[in-house]
PDB file of C-alpha atoms in Angstrom:
ATOM      1  CA  MET A   1       7.739  33.966 -34.820  1.00  0.00           C
ATOM      2  CA  ASP A   2       5.275  35.360 -32.274  1.00  0.00           C
ATOM      3  CA  ARG A   3       1.779  33.716 -31.327  1.00  0.00           C
ATOM      4  CA  HIS A   4      -0.351  35.164 -34.125  1.00  0.00           C
ATOM      5  CA  GLU A   5       2.060  34.083 -36.680  1.00  0.00           C
ATOM      6  CA  VAL A   6       2.022  30.717 -35.532  1.00  0.00           C
ATOM      7  CA  GLU A   7      -1.993  30.605 -35.296  1.00  0.00           C
ATOM      8  CA  GLY A   8      -2.210  32.256 -38.724  1.00  0.00           C
ATOM      9  CA  ALA A   9       0.424  29.563 -39.877  1.00  0.00           C
ATOM     10  CA  ALA A  10      -1.701  26.807 -38.363  1.00  0.00           C
ATOM     11  CA  VAL A  11      -4.570  27.945 -39.952  1.00  0.00           C
ATOM     12  CA  THR A  12      -2.876  28.019 -43.664  1.00  0.00           C
ATOM     13  CA  ALA A  13      -1.743  24.598 -42.691  1.00  0.00           C
ATOM     14  CA  GLY A  14      -5.574  23.517 -42.270  1.00  0.00           C
ATOM     15  CA  THR A  15      -4.721  22.130 -38.659  1.00  0.00           C
ATOM     16  CA  THR A  16      -6.702  23.269 -35.751  1.00  0.00           C
ATOM     17  CA  GLU A  17      -4.127  24.484 -33.173  1.00  0.00           C
ATOM     18  CA  THR A  18      -4.625  27.753 -31.355  1.00  0.00           C
ATOM     19  CA  GLY A  19      -3.472  28.960 -27.988  1.00  0.00           C
ATOM     20  CA  VAL A  20      -1.260  27.000 -25.723  1.00  0.00           C
ATOM     21  CA  ALA A  21      -0.677  24.382 -28.247  1.00  0.00           C
ATOM     22  CA  GLY A  22       0.292  26.802 -31.219  1.00  0.00           C
ATOM     23  CA  VAL A  23       2.815  28.242 -28.549  1.00  0.00           C
ATOM     24  CA  LYS A  24       3.919  24.911 -27.360  1.00  0.00           C
ATOM     25  CA  ALA A  25       4.307  24.172 -31.355  1.00  0.00           C
ATOM     26  CA  ALA A  26       6.200  27.585 -31.718  1.00  0.00           C
ATOM     27  CA  ASP A  27       8.690  26.756 -28.681  1.00  0.00           C
ATOM     28  CA  GLY A  28      10.059  23.766 -30.468  1.00  0.00           C
ATOM     29  CA  GLU A  29       7.554  20.616 -29.523  1.00  0.00           C
ATOM     30  CA  THR A  30       6.109  18.923 -32.376  1.00  0.00           C
ATOM     31  CA  ALA A  31       2.528  19.516 -33.208  1.00  0.00           C
ATOM     32  CA  GLY A  32       1.494  16.295 -32.545  1.00  0.00           C
ATOM     33  CA  THR A  33       2.012  16.213 -28.838  1.00  0.00           C
ATOM     34  CA  ALA A  34       0.505  19.560 -28.564  1.00  0.00           C
ATOM     35  CA  ASN A  35      -2.581  18.180 -30.104  1.00  0.00           C
ATOM     36  CA  VAL A  36      -2.569  15.174 -27.714  1.00  0.00           C
ATOM     37  CA  GLU A  37      -2.526  17.230 -24.696  1.00  0.00           C
ATOM     38  CA  ALA A  38      -5.467  19.567 -26.159  1.00  0.00           C
ATOM     39  CA  SER A  39      -7.555  16.407 -27.003  1.00  0.00           C
ATOM     40  CA  GLU A  40      -7.114  14.816 -23.817  1.00  0.00           C
ATOM     41  CA  ALA A  41      -7.748  17.943 -21.865  1.00  0.00           C
ATOM     42  CA  ALA A  42     -11.239  18.317 -23.861  1.00  0.00           C
ATOM     43  CA  GLU A  43     -12.106  14.688 -23.508  1.00  0.00           C
ATOM     44  CA  VAL A  44     -16.027  14.457 -22.098  1.00  0.00           C
ATOM     45  CA  ILE A  45     -17.227  11.331 -20.963  1.00  0.00           C
ATOM     46  CA  ASP A  46     -20.823  10.758 -22.152  1.00  0.00           C
ATOM     47  CA  PRO A  47     -23.463  10.745 -19.405  1.00  0.00           C
ATOM     48  CA  ALA A  48     -24.979   7.454 -20.302  1.00  0.00           C
ATOM     49  CA  VAL A  49     -21.783   6.104 -19.791  1.00  0.00           C
ATOM     50  CA  ILE A  50     -21.185   7.256 -16.611  1.00  0.00           C
ATOM     51  CA  ALA A  51     -24.743   6.391 -15.367  1.00  0.00           C
ATOM     52  CA  ARG A  52     -24.603   2.605 -16.894  1.00  0.00           C
ATOM     53  CA  GLY A  53     -21.144   2.138 -14.757  1.00  0.00           C
ATOM     54  CA  LEU A  54     -22.791   3.584 -11.722  1.00  0.00           C
ATOM     55  CA  VAL A  55     -25.587   1.087 -11.787  1.00  0.00           C
ATOM     56  CA  ALA A  56     -22.924  -1.739 -12.032  1.00  0.00           C
ATOM     57  CA  VAL A  57     -21.194  -0.686  -8.871  1.00  0.00           C
ATOM     58  CA  ARG A  58     -24.429  -0.204  -6.992  1.00  0.00           C
ATOM     59  CA  LYS A  59     -25.563  -3.256  -8.399  1.00  0.00           C
ATOM     60  CA  ARG A  60     -22.279  -5.384  -6.561  1.00  0.00           C
ATOM     61  CA  ARG A  61     -22.712  -3.115  -3.640  1.00  0.00           C
ATOM     62  CA  TRP A  62     -26.201  -4.290  -3.200  1.00  0.00           C
ATOM     63  CA  CYS A  63     -25.046  -7.996  -3.904  1.00  0.00           C
ATOM     64  CA  LEU A  64     -22.702  -7.050  -0.793  1.00  0.00           C
ATOM     65  CA  TRP A  65     -25.303  -5.726   1.452  1.00  0.00           C
ATOM     66  CA  ILE A  66     -27.771  -9.064   1.033  1.00  0.00           C
ATOM     67  CA  VAL A  67     -24.858 -11.385   1.385  1.00  0.00           C
ATOM     68  CA  LEU A  68     -24.076  -9.474   4.790  1.00  0.00           C
ATOM     69  CA  ILE A  69     -27.657  -9.091   5.898  1.00  0.00           C
ATOM     70  CA  VAL A  70     -28.857 -12.874   5.184  1.00  0.00           C
ATOM     71  CA  TYR A  71     -25.982 -13.915   7.606  1.00  0.00           C
ATOM     72  CA  LEU A  72     -28.200 -13.655  11.087  1.00  0.00           C
ATOM     73  CA  PRO A  73     -30.949 -15.164   9.813  1.00  0.00           C
ATOM     74  CA  THR A  74     -29.217 -17.878   8.176  1.00  0.00           C
ATOM     75  CA  MET A  75     -27.009 -18.633  11.637  1.00  0.00           C
ATOM     76  CA  TYR A  76     -30.387 -18.319  13.856  1.00  0.00           C
ATOM     77  CA  LEU A  77     -32.280 -20.791  11.683  1.00  0.00           C
ATOM     78  CA  THR A  78     -29.056 -23.284  11.594  1.00  0.00           C
ATOM     79  CA  GLN A  79     -29.121 -23.032  15.411  1.00  0.00           C
ATOM     80  CA  ARG A  80     -32.576 -23.523  15.555  1.00  0.00           C
ATOM     81  CA  ILE A  81     -32.284 -26.799  13.470  1.00  0.00           C
ATOM     82  CA  THR A  82     -29.007 -28.156  14.434  1.00  0.00           C
ATOM     83  CA  HIS A  83     -29.060 -27.157  18.233  1.00  0.00           C
ATOM     84  CA  SER A  84     -25.199 -27.253  18.344  1.00  0.00           C
ATOM     85  CA  PHE A  85     -22.715 -24.572  17.878  1.00  0.00           C
ATOM     86  CA  SER A  86     -20.381 -27.382  15.859  1.00  0.00           C
ATOM     87  CA  GLY A  87     -23.522 -28.177  13.471  1.00  0.00           C
ATOM     88  CA  SER A  88     -23.877 -24.427  12.318  1.00  0.00           C
ATOM     89  CA  MET A  89     -20.056 -24.429  11.649  1.00  0.00           C
ATOM     90  CA  PRO A  90     -20.674 -25.744   7.965  1.00  0.00           C
ATOM     91  CA  VAL A  91     -23.378 -23.453   7.234  1.00  0.00           C
ATOM     92  CA  PHE A  92     -20.972 -20.787   8.756  1.00  0.00           C
ATOM     93  CA  PHE A  93     -18.003 -21.433   6.071  1.00  0.00           C
ATOM     94  CA  CYS A  94     -20.334 -21.761   3.423  1.00  0.00           C
ATOM     95  CA  TRP A  95     -21.448 -18.005   3.842  1.00  0.00           C
ATOM     96  CA  PHE A  96     -17.617 -16.656   4.529  1.00  0.00           C
ATOM     97  CA  ALA A  97     -16.948 -18.445   1.126  1.00  0.00           C
ATOM     98  CA  VAL A  98     -19.790 -16.654  -0.366  1.00  0.00           C
ATOM     99  CA  LEU A  99     -19.041 -13.312   1.493  1.00  0.00           C
ATOM    100  CA  LEU A 100     -15.488 -13.435   0.063  1.00  0.00           C
ATOM    101  CA  CYS A 101     -16.622 -14.170  -3.473  1.00  0.00           C
ATOM    102  CA  VAL A 102     -19.052 -11.164  -3.012  1.00  0.00           C
ATOM    103  CA  MET A 103     -16.407  -8.948  -1.753  1.00  0.00           C
ATOM    104  CA  PHE A 104     -14.173  -9.667  -4.805  1.00  0.00           C
ATOM    105  CA  TYR A 105     -17.163  -9.035  -7.106  1.00  0.00           C
ATOM    106  CA  SER A 106     -17.969  -5.491  -5.485  1.00  0.00           C
ATOM    107  CA  ALA A 107     -14.388  -4.457  -4.964  1.00  0.00           C
ATOM    108  CA  THR A 108     -13.344  -5.123  -8.638  1.00  0.00           C
ATOM    109  CA  ALA A 109     -16.281  -2.609 -10.022  1.00  0.00           C
ATOM    110  CA  ARG A 110     -14.378  -0.007 -11.872  1.00  0.00           C
ATOM    111  CA  CYS A 111     -15.365   3.576 -11.952  1.00  0.00           C
ATOM    112  CA  PRO A 112     -16.765   4.605 -15.130  1.00  0.00           C
ATOM    113  CA  ARG A 113     -14.979   8.057 -15.384  1.00  0.00           C
ATOM    114  CA  CYS A 114     -11.147   7.388 -14.115  1.00  0.00           C
ATOM    115  CA  ARG A 115     -11.785   3.166 -14.943  1.00  0.00           C
ATOM    116  CA  ASN A 116      -9.807   2.694 -11.522  1.00  0.00           C
ATOM    117  CA  TYR A 117     -11.432   0.477  -8.799  1.00  0.00           C
ATOM    118  CA  TYR A 118     -14.382   2.521  -7.412  1.00  0.00           C
ATOM    119  CA  HIS A 119     -13.689   1.290  -4.091  1.00  0.00           C
ATOM    120  CA  MET A 120     -10.394   0.079  -3.679  1.00  0.00           C
ATOM    121  CA  GLN A 121      -6.796   2.394  -3.496  1.00  0.00           C
ATOM    122  CA  GLY A 122      -3.574  -0.006  -3.460  1.00  0.00           C
ATOM    123  CA  MET A 123      -4.749  -2.608  -0.959  1.00  0.00           C
ATOM    124  CA  ALA A 124      -7.364  -0.753   0.957  1.00  0.00           C
ATOM    125  CA  LEU A 125     -10.830  -1.379   0.475  1.00  0.00           C
ATOM    126  CA  LEU A 126     -13.062   1.136   1.618  1.00  0.00           C
ATOM    127  CA  TYR A 127     -16.681   1.102   0.799  1.00  0.00           C
ATOM    128  CA  LEU A 128     -17.587   4.491   0.497  1.00  0.00           C
ATOM    129  CA  ARG A 129     -19.849   6.933  -1.379  1.00  0.00           C
ATOM    130  CA  LYS A 130     -17.353   8.233  -3.977  1.00  0.00           C
ATOM    131  CA  CYS A 131     -14.628   6.921  -6.020  1.00  0.00           C
ATOM    132  CA  LEU A 132     -11.225   6.708  -4.127  1.00  0.00           C
ATOM    133  CA  HIS A 133      -9.457   7.837  -7.212  1.00  0.00           C
ATOM    134  CA  CYS A 134     -11.476  10.973  -8.903  1.00  0.00           C
ATOM    135  CA  GLN A 135     -14.403  11.379  -6.172  1.00  0.00           C
ATOM    136  CA  LEU A 136     -17.319  10.633  -8.161  1.00  0.00           C
ATOM    137  CA  PRO A 137     -20.365  10.336  -6.314  1.00  0.00           C
ATOM    138  CA  LEU A 138     -22.423   7.056  -6.259  1.00  0.00           C
ATOM    139  CA  ASN A 139     -25.370   8.912  -7.191  1.00  0.00           C
ATOM    140  CA  ALA A 140     -23.955  11.690  -9.578  1.00  0.00           C
ATOM    141  CA  ASP A 141     -26.258   9.911 -12.117  1.00  0.00           C
ATOM    142  CA  LYS A 142     -29.473  10.639 -10.748  1.00  0.00           C
ATOM    143  CA  GLY A 143     -29.000  14.574 -10.766  1.00  0.00           C
ATOM    144  CA  ASP A 144     -30.091  16.600  -7.764  1.00  0.00           C
ATOM    145  CA  ARG A 145     -32.807  14.319  -6.181  1.00  0.00           C
ATOM    146  CA  PHE A 146     -32.630  13.878  -2.625  1.00  0.00           C
TER     147      PHE A 146
END
């Protein structure tokens, strides 16, 4: 059976197998696996879903930046009030605990395209502006604005 006969049989059977999927079905694979492969290749993610996911990733990154920026004024005020290093240690440990929580919160943000962690690959936590798995830029939903 050649490719044209397989495509003709698929049309009469009411399926939409054409091209590569039809050739694979003719080679002995089941038509179901050929359809699954074709549907996975044709799967397109809605831009609105990507935009919502990237907004969540950016929000979590902003939380981390705020906690990092708050450190210096907080420690300055604590030093001015307590006038001692040991008096400011509880404030430092509280800030550090908040930092760990916010880092965990931001590190577990998922990429809207590949559904992996946006900033983590294995045990490496890297706050880059692209997904570490699929390279989706952080501002992909904003278009060509600079």
